CSV table of C-alpha atoms in Angstrom, one decimal:
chain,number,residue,atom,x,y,z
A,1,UNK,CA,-50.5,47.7,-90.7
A,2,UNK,CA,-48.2,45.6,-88.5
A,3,UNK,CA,-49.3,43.7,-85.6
A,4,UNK,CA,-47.3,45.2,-82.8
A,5,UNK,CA,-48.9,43.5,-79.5
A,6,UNK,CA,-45.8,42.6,-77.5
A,7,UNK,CA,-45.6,38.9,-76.7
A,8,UNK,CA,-46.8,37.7,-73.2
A,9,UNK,CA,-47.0,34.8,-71.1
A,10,UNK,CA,-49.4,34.1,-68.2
A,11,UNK,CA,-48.9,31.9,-64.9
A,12,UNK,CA,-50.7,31.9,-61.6
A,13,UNK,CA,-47.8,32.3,-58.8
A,14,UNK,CA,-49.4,31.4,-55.4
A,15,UNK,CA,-47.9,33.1,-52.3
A,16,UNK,CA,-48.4,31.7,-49.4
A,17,UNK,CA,-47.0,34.6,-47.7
A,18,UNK,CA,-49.8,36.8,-48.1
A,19,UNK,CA,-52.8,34.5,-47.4
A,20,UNK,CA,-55.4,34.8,-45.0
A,21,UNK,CA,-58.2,33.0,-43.5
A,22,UNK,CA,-61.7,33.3,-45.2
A,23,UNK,CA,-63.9,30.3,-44.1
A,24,UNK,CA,-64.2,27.1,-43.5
A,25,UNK,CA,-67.0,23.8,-43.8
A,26,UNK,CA,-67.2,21.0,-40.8
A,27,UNK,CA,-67.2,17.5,-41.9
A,28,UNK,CA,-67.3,16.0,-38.6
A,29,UNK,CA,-70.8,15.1,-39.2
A,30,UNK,CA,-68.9,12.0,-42.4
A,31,UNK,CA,-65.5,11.9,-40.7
A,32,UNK,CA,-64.1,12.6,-37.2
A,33,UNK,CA,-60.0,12.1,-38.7
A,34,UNK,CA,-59.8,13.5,-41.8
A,35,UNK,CA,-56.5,13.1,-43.9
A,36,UNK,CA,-56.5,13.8,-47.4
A,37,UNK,CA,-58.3,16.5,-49.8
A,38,UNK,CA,-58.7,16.6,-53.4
A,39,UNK,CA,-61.0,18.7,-55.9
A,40,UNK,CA,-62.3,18.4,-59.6
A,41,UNK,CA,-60.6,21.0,-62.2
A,42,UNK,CA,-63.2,23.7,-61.5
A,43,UNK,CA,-64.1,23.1,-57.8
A,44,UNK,CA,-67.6,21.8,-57.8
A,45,UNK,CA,-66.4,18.6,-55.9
A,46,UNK,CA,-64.5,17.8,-53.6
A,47,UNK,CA,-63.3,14.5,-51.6
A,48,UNK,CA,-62.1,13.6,-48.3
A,49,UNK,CA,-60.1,10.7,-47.2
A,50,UNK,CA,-60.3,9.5,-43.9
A,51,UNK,CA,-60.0,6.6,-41.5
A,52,UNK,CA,-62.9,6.8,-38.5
A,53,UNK,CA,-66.1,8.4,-40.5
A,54,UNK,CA,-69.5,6.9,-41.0
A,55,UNK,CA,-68.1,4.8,-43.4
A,56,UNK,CA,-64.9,3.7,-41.6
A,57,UNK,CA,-62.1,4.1,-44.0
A,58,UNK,CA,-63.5,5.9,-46.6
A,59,UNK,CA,-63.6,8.7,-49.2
A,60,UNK,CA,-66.2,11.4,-49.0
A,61,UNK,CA,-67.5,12.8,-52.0
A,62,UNK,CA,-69.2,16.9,-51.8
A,63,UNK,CA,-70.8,19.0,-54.4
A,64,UNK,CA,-69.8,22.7,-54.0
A,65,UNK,CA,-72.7,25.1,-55.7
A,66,UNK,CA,-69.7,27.5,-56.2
A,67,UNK,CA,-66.6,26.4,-57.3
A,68,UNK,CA,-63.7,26.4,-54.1
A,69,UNK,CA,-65.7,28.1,-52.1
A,70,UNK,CA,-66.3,25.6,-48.9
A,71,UNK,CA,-69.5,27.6,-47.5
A,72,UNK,CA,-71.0,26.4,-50.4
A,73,UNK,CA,-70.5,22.4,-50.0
A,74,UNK,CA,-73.2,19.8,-49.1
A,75,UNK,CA,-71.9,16.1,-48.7
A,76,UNK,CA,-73.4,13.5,-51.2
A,77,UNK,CA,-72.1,9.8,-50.4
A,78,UNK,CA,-69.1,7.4,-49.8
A,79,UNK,CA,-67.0,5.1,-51.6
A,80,UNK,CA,-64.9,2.6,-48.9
A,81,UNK,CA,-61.2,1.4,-49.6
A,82,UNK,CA,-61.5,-1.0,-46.1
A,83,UNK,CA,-60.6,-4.0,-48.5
A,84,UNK,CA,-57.8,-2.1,-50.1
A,85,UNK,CA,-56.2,-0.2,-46.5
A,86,UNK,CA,-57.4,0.6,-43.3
A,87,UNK,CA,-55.2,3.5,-42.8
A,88,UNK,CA,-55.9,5.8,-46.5
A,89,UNK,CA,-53.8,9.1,-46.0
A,90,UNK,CA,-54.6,11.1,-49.4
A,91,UNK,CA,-56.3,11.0,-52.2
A,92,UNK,CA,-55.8,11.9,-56.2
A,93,UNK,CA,-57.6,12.2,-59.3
A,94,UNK,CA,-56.6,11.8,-62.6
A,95,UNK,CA,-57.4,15.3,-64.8
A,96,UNK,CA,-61.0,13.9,-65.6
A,97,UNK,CA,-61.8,12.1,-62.3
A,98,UNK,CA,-62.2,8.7,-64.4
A,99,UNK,CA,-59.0,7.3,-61.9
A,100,UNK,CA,-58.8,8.0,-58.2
A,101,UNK,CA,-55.7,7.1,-56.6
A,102,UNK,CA,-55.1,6.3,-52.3
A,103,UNK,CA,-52.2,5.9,-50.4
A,104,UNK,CA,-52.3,3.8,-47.1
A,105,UNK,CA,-50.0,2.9,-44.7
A,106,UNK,CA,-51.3,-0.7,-43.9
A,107,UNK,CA,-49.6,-2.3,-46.8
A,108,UNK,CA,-47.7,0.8,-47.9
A,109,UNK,CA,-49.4,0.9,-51.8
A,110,UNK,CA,-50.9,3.4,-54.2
A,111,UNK,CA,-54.0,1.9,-55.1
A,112,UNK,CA,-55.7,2.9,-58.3
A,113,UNK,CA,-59.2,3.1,-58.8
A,114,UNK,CA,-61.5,2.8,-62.2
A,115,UNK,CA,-64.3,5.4,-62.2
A,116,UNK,CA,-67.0,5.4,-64.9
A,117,UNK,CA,-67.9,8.6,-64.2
A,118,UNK,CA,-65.9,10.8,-63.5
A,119,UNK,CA,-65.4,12.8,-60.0
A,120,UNK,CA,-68.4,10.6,-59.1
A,121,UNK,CA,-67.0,7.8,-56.4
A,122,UNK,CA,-70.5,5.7,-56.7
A,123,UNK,CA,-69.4,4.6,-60.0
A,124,UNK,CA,-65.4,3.8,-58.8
A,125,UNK,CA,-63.9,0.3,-58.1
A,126,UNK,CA,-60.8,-1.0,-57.4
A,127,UNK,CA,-58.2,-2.0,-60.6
A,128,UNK,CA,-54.6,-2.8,-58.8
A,129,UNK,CA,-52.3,-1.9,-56.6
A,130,UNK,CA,-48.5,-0.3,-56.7
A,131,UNK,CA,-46.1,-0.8,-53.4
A,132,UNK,CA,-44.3,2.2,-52.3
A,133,UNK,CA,-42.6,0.2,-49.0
A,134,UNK,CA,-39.1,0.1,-50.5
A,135,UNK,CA,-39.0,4.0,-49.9
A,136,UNK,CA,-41.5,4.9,-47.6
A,137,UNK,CA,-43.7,3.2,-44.5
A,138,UNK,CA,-45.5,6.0,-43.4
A,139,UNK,CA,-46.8,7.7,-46.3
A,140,UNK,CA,-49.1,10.8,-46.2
A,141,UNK,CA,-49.6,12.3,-49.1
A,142,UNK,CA,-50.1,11.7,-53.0
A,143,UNK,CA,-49.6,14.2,-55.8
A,144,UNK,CA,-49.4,13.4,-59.5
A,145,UNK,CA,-48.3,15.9,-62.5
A,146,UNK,CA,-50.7,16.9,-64.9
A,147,UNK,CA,-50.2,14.0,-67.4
A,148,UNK,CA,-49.7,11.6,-64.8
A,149,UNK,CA,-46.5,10.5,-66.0
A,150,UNK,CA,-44.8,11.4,-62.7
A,151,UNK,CA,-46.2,10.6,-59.0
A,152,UNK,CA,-44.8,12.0,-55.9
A,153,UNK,CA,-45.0,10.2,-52.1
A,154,UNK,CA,-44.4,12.8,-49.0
A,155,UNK,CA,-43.4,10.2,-45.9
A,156,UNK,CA,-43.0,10.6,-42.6
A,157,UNK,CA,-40.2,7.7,-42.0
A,158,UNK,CA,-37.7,9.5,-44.6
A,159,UNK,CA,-39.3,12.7,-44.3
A,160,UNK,CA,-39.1,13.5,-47.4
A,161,UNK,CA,-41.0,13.4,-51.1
A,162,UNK,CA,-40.3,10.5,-53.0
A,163,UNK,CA,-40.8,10.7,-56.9
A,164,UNK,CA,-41.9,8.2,-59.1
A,165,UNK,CA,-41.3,8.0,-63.2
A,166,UNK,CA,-45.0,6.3,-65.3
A,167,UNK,CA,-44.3,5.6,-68.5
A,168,UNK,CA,-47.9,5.3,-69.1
A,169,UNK,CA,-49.8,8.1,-67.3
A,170,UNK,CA,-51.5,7.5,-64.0
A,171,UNK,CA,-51.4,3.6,-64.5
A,172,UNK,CA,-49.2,2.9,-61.6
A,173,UNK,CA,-48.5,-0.4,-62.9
A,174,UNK,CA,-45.6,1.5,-64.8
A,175,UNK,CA,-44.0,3.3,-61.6
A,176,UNK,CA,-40.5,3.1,-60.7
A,177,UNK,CA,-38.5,5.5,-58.2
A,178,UNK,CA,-36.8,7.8,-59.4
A,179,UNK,CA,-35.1,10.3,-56.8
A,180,UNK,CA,-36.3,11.7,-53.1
A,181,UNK,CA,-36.0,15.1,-51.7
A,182,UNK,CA,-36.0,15.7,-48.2
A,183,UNK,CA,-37.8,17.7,-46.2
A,184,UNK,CA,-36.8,17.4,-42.4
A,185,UNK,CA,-34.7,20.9,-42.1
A,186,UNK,CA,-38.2,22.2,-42.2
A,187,UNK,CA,-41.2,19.9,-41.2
A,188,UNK,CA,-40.5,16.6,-38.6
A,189,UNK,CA,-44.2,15.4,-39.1
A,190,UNK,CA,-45.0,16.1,-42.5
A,191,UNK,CA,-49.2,15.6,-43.5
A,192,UNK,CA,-50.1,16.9,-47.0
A,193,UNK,CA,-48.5,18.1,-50.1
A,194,UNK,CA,-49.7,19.3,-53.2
A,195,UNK,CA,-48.0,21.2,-56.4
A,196,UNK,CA,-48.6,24.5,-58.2
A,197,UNK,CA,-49.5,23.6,-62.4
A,198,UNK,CA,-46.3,24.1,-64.1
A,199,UNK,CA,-44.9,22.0,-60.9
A,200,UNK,CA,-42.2,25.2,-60.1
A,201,UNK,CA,-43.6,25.3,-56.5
A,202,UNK,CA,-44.0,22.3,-54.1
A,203,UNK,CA,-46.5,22.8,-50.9
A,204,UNK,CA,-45.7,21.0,-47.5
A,205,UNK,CA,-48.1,21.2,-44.3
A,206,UNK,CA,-47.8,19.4,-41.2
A,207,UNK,CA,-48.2,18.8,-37.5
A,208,UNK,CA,-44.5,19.7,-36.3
A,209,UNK,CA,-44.8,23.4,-36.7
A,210,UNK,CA,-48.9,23.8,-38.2
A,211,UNK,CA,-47.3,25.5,-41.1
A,212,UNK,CA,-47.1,25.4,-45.0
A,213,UNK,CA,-43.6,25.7,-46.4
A,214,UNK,CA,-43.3,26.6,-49.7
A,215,UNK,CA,-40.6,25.1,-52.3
A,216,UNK,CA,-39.1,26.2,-56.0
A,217,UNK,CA,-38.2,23.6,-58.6
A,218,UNK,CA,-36.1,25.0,-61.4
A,219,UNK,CA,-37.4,22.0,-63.1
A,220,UNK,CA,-41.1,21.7,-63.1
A,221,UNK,CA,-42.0,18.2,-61.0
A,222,UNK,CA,-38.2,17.2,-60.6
A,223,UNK,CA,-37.5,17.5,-57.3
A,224,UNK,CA,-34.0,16.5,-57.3
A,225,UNK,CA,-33.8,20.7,-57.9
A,226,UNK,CA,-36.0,21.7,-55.2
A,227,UNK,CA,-35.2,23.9,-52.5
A,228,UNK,CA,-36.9,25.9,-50.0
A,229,UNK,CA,-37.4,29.1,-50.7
A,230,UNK,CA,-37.9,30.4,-46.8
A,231,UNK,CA,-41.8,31.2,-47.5
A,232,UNK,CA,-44.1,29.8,-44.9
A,233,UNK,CA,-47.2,30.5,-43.8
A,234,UNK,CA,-48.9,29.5,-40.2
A,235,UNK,CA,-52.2,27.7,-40.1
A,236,UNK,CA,-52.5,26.9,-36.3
A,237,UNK,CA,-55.1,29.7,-35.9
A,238,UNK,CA,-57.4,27.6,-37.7
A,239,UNK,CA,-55.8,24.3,-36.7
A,240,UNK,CA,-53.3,22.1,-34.5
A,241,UNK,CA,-53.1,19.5,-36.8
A,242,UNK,CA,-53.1,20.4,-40.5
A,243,UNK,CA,-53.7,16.9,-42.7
A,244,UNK,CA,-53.9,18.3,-46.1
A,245,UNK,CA,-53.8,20.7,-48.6
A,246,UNK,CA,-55.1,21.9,-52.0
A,247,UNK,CA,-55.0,25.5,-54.5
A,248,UNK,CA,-57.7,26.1,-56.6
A,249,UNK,CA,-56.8,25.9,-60.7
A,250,UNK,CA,-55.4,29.2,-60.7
A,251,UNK,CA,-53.8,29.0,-56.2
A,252,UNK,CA,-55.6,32.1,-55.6
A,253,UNK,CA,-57.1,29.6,-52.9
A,254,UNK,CA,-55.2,27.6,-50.3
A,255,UNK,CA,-57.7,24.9,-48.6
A,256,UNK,CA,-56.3,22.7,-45.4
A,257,UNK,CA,-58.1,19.7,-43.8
């Protein structure tokens, strides 16, 4: 006998066009101006970054007793980035937590963090330092491919996302510009970004028009072919001023801050 299964592929498309609202958590009680919003791979943790909490300028670390689901979340502790920037506007992880990574607009740098455990910000502490002000000097949001070999900065002074070439992985020692892709024919005040997996859909939220806009990349993480692909989807039922956003694994789950 012949095996005749036919051959198939499998990839989570999100569609921001057909979401809607299912709950949300407060974190007022750590940070009254949240900006930035990262999970671990399977959604048991997630992080905050924010600039007038209980810690001042700080990221928030929250254990979530099931995975990407927010009603489930208690808050755990803080890890401060004061000495590194007073204004931190996102926040990401390498793909086993043992890196975390801010932007800030003080000095206008990713900074790059060393954790020994990972997803657990107790154990992180600062390693160096990589300046982003020759592009951008309002920065707002960080994203990184899966290996880490490309980073991306969304800006509000070029409004636009500016991408970044690592020739080694999320050591941002090894970043140098690459290309930018702007995104002003759609949002003026741009806040958060994030990326699907395969990098073939870009995500943009901000204040201008409390929306997400959704982008296609022919090219997974090259945004030089990005273009917007007319999908958006309004968040200003929940809130006026949307700082960031985040898919679960598989972006059956669209989180704002």
């Amino acid at each position: 006998r012949l095996d005749s299964a036919p051959a198939t592929t499998l990839s989570f498309v999100e569609n921001i066009s057909k979401s809607s609202f299912v709950d949300s958590f407060s974190i007022a009680s750590q940070e009254t101006f949240p900006e930035g919003l990262a999970f671990n791979s399977d959604g048991t943790k997630m992080f905050i970054v924010g600039r007038s909490g209980i810690a001042g300028d700080a990221v928030y670390e929250y254990t979530l007793s099931t995975g990407f689901n927010v009603s489930s979340a208690t808050y755990v502790q803080n890890f401060s980035v004061a000495t590194q920037d007073t204004n931190p506007f996102d926040i990401a992880f390498n793909t086993d937590g043992t890196k975390m990574f801010v932007v800030g607009r003080t000095n206008d740098n990713v900074y790059e963090y060393a954790l020994t455990t990972g997803f657990d910000i107790s154990t992180a502490s600062y390693t160096q330092a990589f300046s982003i002000a020759s592009q951008e000097t309002n920065a707002s949001a960080l994203s990184f491919n899966t290996d880490g070999t490309k980073m991306f900065v969304l800006g509000g002074t070029g409004l636009d996302v500016n991408e970044y070439a690592l020739s080694t992985g999320f050591d941002v020692s090894t970043a140098s510009f690459t290309d930018a892709f702007s995104i002003s024919s759609q949002e003026t005040q741009p806040q958060g970004m994030t990326f699907n997996t395969d990098g073939t859909k870009m995500f943009i939220c901000g204040f201008a028009n409390d929306s997400v806009f959704e982008y296609i990349l022919s090219t997974g993480f090259d945004v030089s072919t990005a273009s917007y692909s007319s999908v958006s989807f309004s968040v200003s039922a929940q809130d006026g001023t949307p700082s960031g956003i985040e898919f679960s694994t598989d972006g059956s789950k669209m989180f704002i801050v």
